[in-house]
Short mmCIF file of C-alpha atoms in Angstrom, two decimals:
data_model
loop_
_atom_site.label_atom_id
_atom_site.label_comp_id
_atom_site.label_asym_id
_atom_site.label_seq_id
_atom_site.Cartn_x
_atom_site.Cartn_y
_atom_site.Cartn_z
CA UNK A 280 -18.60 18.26 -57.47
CA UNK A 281 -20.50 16.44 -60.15
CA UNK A 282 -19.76 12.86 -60.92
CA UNK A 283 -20.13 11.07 -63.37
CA UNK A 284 -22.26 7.77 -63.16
CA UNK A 285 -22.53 4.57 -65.52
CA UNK A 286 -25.89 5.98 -67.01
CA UNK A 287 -24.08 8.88 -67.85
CA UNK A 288 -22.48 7.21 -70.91
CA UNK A 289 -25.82 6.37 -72.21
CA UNK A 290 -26.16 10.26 -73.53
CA UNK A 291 -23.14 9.54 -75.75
CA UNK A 292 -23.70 11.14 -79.00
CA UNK A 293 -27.10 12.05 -77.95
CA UNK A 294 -29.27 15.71 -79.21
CA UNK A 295 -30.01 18.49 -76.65
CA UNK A 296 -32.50 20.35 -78.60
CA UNK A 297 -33.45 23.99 -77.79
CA UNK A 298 -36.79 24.47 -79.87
CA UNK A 299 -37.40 27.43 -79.23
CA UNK A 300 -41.25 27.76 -81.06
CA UNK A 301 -44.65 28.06 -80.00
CA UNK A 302 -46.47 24.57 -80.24
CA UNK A 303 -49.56 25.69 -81.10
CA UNK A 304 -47.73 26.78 -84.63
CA UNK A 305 -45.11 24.34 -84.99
CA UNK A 306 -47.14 21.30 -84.05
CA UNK A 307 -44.87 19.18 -86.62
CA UNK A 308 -41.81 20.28 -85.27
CA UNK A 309 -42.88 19.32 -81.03
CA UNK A 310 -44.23 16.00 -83.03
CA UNK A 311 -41.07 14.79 -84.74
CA UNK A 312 -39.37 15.40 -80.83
CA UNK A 313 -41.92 12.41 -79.84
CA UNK A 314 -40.35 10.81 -82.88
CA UNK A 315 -36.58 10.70 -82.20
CA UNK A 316 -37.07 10.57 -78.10
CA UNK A 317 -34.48 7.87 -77.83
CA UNK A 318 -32.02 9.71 -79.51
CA UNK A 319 -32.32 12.96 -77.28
CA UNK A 320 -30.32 13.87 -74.28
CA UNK A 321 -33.46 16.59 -74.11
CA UNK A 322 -35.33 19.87 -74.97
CA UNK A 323 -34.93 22.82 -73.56
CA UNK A 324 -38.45 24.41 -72.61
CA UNK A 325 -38.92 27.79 -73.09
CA UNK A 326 -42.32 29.66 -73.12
CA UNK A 327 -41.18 33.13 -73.35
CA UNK A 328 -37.80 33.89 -72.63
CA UNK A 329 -38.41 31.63 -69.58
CA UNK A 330 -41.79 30.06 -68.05
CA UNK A 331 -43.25 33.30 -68.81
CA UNK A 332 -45.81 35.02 -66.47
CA UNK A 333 -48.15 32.30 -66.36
CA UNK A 334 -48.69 28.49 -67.62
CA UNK A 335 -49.19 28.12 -71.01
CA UNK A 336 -51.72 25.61 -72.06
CA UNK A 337 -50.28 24.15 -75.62
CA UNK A 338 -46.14 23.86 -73.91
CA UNK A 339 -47.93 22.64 -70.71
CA UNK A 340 -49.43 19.63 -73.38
CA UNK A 341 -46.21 19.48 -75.14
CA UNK A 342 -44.62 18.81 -71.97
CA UNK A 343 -46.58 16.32 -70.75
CA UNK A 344 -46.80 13.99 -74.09
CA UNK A 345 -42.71 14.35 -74.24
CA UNK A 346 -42.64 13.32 -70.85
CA UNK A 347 -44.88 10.39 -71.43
CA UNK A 348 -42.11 9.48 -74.59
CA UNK A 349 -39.40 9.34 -71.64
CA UNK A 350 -37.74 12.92 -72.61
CA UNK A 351 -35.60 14.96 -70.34
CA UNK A 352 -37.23 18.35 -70.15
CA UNK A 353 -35.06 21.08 -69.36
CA UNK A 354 -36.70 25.08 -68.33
CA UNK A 355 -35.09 27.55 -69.87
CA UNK A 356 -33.78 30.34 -67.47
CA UNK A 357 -32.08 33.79 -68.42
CA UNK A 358 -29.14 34.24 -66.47
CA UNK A 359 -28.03 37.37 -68.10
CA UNK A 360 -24.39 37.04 -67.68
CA UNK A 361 -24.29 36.40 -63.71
CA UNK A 362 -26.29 40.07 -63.92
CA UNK A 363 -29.76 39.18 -63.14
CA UNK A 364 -30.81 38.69 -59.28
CA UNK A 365 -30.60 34.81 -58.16
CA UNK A 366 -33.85 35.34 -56.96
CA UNK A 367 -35.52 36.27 -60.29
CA UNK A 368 -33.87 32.69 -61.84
CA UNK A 369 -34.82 30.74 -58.68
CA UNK A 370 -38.35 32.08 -59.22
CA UNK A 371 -38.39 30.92 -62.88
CA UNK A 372 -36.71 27.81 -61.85
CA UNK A 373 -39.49 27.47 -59.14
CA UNK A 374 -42.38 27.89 -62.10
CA UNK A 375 -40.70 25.79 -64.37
CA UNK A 376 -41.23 22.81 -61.95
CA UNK A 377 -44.93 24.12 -60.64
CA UNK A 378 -46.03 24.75 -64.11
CA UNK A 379 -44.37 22.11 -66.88
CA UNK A 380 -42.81 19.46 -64.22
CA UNK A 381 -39.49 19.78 -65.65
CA UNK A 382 -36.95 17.20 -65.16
CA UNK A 383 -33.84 20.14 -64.36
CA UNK A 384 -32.65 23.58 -65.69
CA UNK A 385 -30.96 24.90 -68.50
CA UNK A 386 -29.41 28.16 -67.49
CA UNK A 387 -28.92 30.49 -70.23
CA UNK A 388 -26.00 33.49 -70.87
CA UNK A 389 -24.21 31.66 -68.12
CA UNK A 390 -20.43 34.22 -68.41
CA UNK A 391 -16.78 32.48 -68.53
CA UNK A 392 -15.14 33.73 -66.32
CA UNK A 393 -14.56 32.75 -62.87
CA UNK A 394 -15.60 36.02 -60.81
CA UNK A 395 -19.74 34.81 -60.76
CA UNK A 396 -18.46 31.13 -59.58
CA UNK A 397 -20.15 31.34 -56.51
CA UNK A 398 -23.13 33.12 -57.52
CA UNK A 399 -24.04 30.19 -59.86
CA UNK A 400 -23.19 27.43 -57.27
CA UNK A 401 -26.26 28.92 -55.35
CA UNK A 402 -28.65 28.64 -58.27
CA UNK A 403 -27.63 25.08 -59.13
CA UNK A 404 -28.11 24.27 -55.58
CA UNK A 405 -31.41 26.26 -55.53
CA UNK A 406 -32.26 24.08 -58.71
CA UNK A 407 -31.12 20.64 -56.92
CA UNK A 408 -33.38 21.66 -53.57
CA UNK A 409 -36.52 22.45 -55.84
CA UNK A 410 -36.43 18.92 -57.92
CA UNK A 411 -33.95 19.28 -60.76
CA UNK A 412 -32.55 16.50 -61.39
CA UNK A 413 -30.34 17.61 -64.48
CA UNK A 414 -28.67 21.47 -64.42
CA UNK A 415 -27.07 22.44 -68.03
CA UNK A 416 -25.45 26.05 -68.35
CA UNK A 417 -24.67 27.73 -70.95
CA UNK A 418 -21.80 29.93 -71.45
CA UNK A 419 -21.62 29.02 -75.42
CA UNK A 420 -18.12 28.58 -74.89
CA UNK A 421 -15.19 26.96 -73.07
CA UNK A 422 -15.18 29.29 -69.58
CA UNK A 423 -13.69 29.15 -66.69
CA UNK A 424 -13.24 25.07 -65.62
CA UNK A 425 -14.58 25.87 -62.09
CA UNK A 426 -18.46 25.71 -63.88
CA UNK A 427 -17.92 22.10 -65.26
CA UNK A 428 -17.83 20.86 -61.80
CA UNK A 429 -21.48 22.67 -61.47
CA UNK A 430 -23.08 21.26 -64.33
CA UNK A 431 -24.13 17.80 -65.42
CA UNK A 432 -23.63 19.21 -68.69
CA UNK A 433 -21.85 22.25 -69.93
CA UNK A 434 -22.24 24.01 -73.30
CA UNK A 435 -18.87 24.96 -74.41
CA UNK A 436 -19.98 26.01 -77.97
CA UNK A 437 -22.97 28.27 -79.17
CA UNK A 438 -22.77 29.69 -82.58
CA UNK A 439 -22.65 29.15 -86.03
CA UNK A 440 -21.36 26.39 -88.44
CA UNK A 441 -18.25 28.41 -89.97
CA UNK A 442 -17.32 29.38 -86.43
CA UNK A 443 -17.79 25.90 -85.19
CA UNK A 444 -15.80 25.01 -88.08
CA UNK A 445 -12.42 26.93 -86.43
CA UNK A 446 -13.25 26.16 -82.97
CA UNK A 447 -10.67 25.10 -80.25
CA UNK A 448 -10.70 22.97 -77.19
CA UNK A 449 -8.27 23.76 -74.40
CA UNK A 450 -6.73 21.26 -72.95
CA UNK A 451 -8.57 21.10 -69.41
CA UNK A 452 -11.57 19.68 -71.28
CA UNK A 453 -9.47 15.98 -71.20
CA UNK A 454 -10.06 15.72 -67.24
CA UNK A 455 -13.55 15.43 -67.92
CA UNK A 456 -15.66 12.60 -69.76
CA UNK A 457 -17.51 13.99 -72.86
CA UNK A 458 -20.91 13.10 -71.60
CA UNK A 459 -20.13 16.42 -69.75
CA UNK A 460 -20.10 18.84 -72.93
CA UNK A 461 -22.54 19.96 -75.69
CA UNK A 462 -22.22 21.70 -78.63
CA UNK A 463 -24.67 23.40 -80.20
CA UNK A 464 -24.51 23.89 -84.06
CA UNK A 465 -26.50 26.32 -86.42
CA UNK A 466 -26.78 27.67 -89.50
CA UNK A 467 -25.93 24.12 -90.75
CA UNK A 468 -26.19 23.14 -94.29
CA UNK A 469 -28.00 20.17 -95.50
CA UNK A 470 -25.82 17.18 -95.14
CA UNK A 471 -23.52 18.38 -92.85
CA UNK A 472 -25.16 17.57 -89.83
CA UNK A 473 -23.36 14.10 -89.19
CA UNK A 474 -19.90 15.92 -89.78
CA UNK A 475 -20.82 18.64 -86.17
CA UNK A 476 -21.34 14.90 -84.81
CA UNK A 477 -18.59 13.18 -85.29
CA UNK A 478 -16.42 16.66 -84.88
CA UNK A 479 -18.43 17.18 -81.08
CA UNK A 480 -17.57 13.27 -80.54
CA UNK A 481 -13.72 14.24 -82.03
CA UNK A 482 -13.65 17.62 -79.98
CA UNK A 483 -14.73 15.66 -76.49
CA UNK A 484 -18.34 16.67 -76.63
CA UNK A 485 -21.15 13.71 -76.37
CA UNK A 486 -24.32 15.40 -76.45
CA UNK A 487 -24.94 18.08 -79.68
CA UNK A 488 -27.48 19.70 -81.82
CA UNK A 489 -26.87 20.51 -85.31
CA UNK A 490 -29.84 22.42 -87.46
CA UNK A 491 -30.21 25.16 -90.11
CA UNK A 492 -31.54 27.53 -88.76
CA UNK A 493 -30.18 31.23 -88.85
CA UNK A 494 -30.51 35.12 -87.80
CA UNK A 495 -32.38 36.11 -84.33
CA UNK A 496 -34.06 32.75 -83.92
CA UNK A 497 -31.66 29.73 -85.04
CA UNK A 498 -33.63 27.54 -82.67
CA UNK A 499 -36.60 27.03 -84.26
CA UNK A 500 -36.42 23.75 -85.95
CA UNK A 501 -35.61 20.20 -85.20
CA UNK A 502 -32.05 19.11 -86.29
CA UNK A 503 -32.37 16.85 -89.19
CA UNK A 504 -30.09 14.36 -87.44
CA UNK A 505 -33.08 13.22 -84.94
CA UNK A 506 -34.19 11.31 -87.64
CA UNK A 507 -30.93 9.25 -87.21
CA UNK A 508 -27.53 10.28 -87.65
CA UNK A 509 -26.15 11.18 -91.28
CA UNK A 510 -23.12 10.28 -92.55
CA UNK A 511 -20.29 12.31 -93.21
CA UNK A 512 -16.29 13.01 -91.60
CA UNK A 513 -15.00 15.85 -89.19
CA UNK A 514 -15.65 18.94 -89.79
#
């Protein structure tokens, strides 16, 4: 089972950021990252869907110079809902490392409930054995509490800024300290973004992202709030 150690409260109210945009044509987005480095818990890396099918020169750069800045970099892996092979994520887990030195995993369409359990304890293990130091999964909501002693950190909510607005927490998230959870926020308007953080910090959730964007791509943008936190109450 995870634990939770003293550094582990220094990601309290921190940004996971999933940028998920080319470099080469958002250069100012990857630069404001280097920017607001202290304030980030990490990015999530993701070439294509993944490491893709072979290094890419501009994320392999991008890597490198967030590294440099003291950034957790986290690979982006496709789980497809416990449906896709363990070898095919181990495999992107294994270029992720080989290719953009990442510092763990985030593993992506991770499912709630409790029946792929096992199946994912073997790819955070796999992860642990190849380097990772850091393994996030993401169901995108609260699942099953069996996954939150897999993950360092666990996204319990993925979606939009009206639905974040009527989420719930169950109760079972109290056994665990919030630099376990993330929330990630979009489709937020302008000036809202220090409301999702103070509702993740009210809702038991220390690490967040918060940005505008919307429709197939949300990612693609840094949150305004890496620029320092705005003001404002819950949500």
């Amino acid at each position: 089972m995870t634990t939770t150690t003293p550094a582990a409260h220094e990601d309290a109210g921190r940004l996971l950021v999933p940028l998920y945009v080319h470099p080469a044509t958002h250069p100012e987005e990857w630069a404001a990252l280097l920017d607001a480095a202290p304030r980030l818990y990490g990015v999530v890396l993701n070439a294509a869907d993944g490491p893709g099918g072979r290094p890419d020169p501009a994320f392999g750069a991008a890597a490198r110079a967030l590294r440099a800045a003291g950034v957790r970099l986290l690979g982006y892996v496709d789980t497809g809902y416990g449906h896709r092979r363990t070898g095919a994520v181990v495999a992107d887990i294994r270029r992720h490392r080989r290719w953009y030195d990442v510092d763990g995993v985030f593993l992506d369409q991770v499912p709630a409930h409790d029946t792929p359990l096992p199946r994912y304890r073997r790819m955070v293990l796999a992860a642990r054995v190849l380097g990772a130091r850091t393994a996030v999964l993401n169901p995108g909501t609260h699942p099953a509490p069996g996954y939150a002693s897999l993950a360092d950190l666990l996204v319990t909510f993925e979606g939009t800024w009206e639905d974040y607005r009527r989420a719930r927490v169950p109760e079972w998230t109290t056994g665990h300290p919030p630099e376990r959870f993330c929330h990630l926020v979009h489709g937020v308007p302008e000036g809202r973004e220090g409301q999702v953080a103070r509702t993740a910090g009210a809702r038991g959730a220390a690490v967040h992202c918060a940005v505008p964007g919307t429709g197939a791509n949300p990612w693609c943008s840094v949150p305004r709030a890496a620029a320092g936190l705005t003001t404002g109450g819950t949500v």
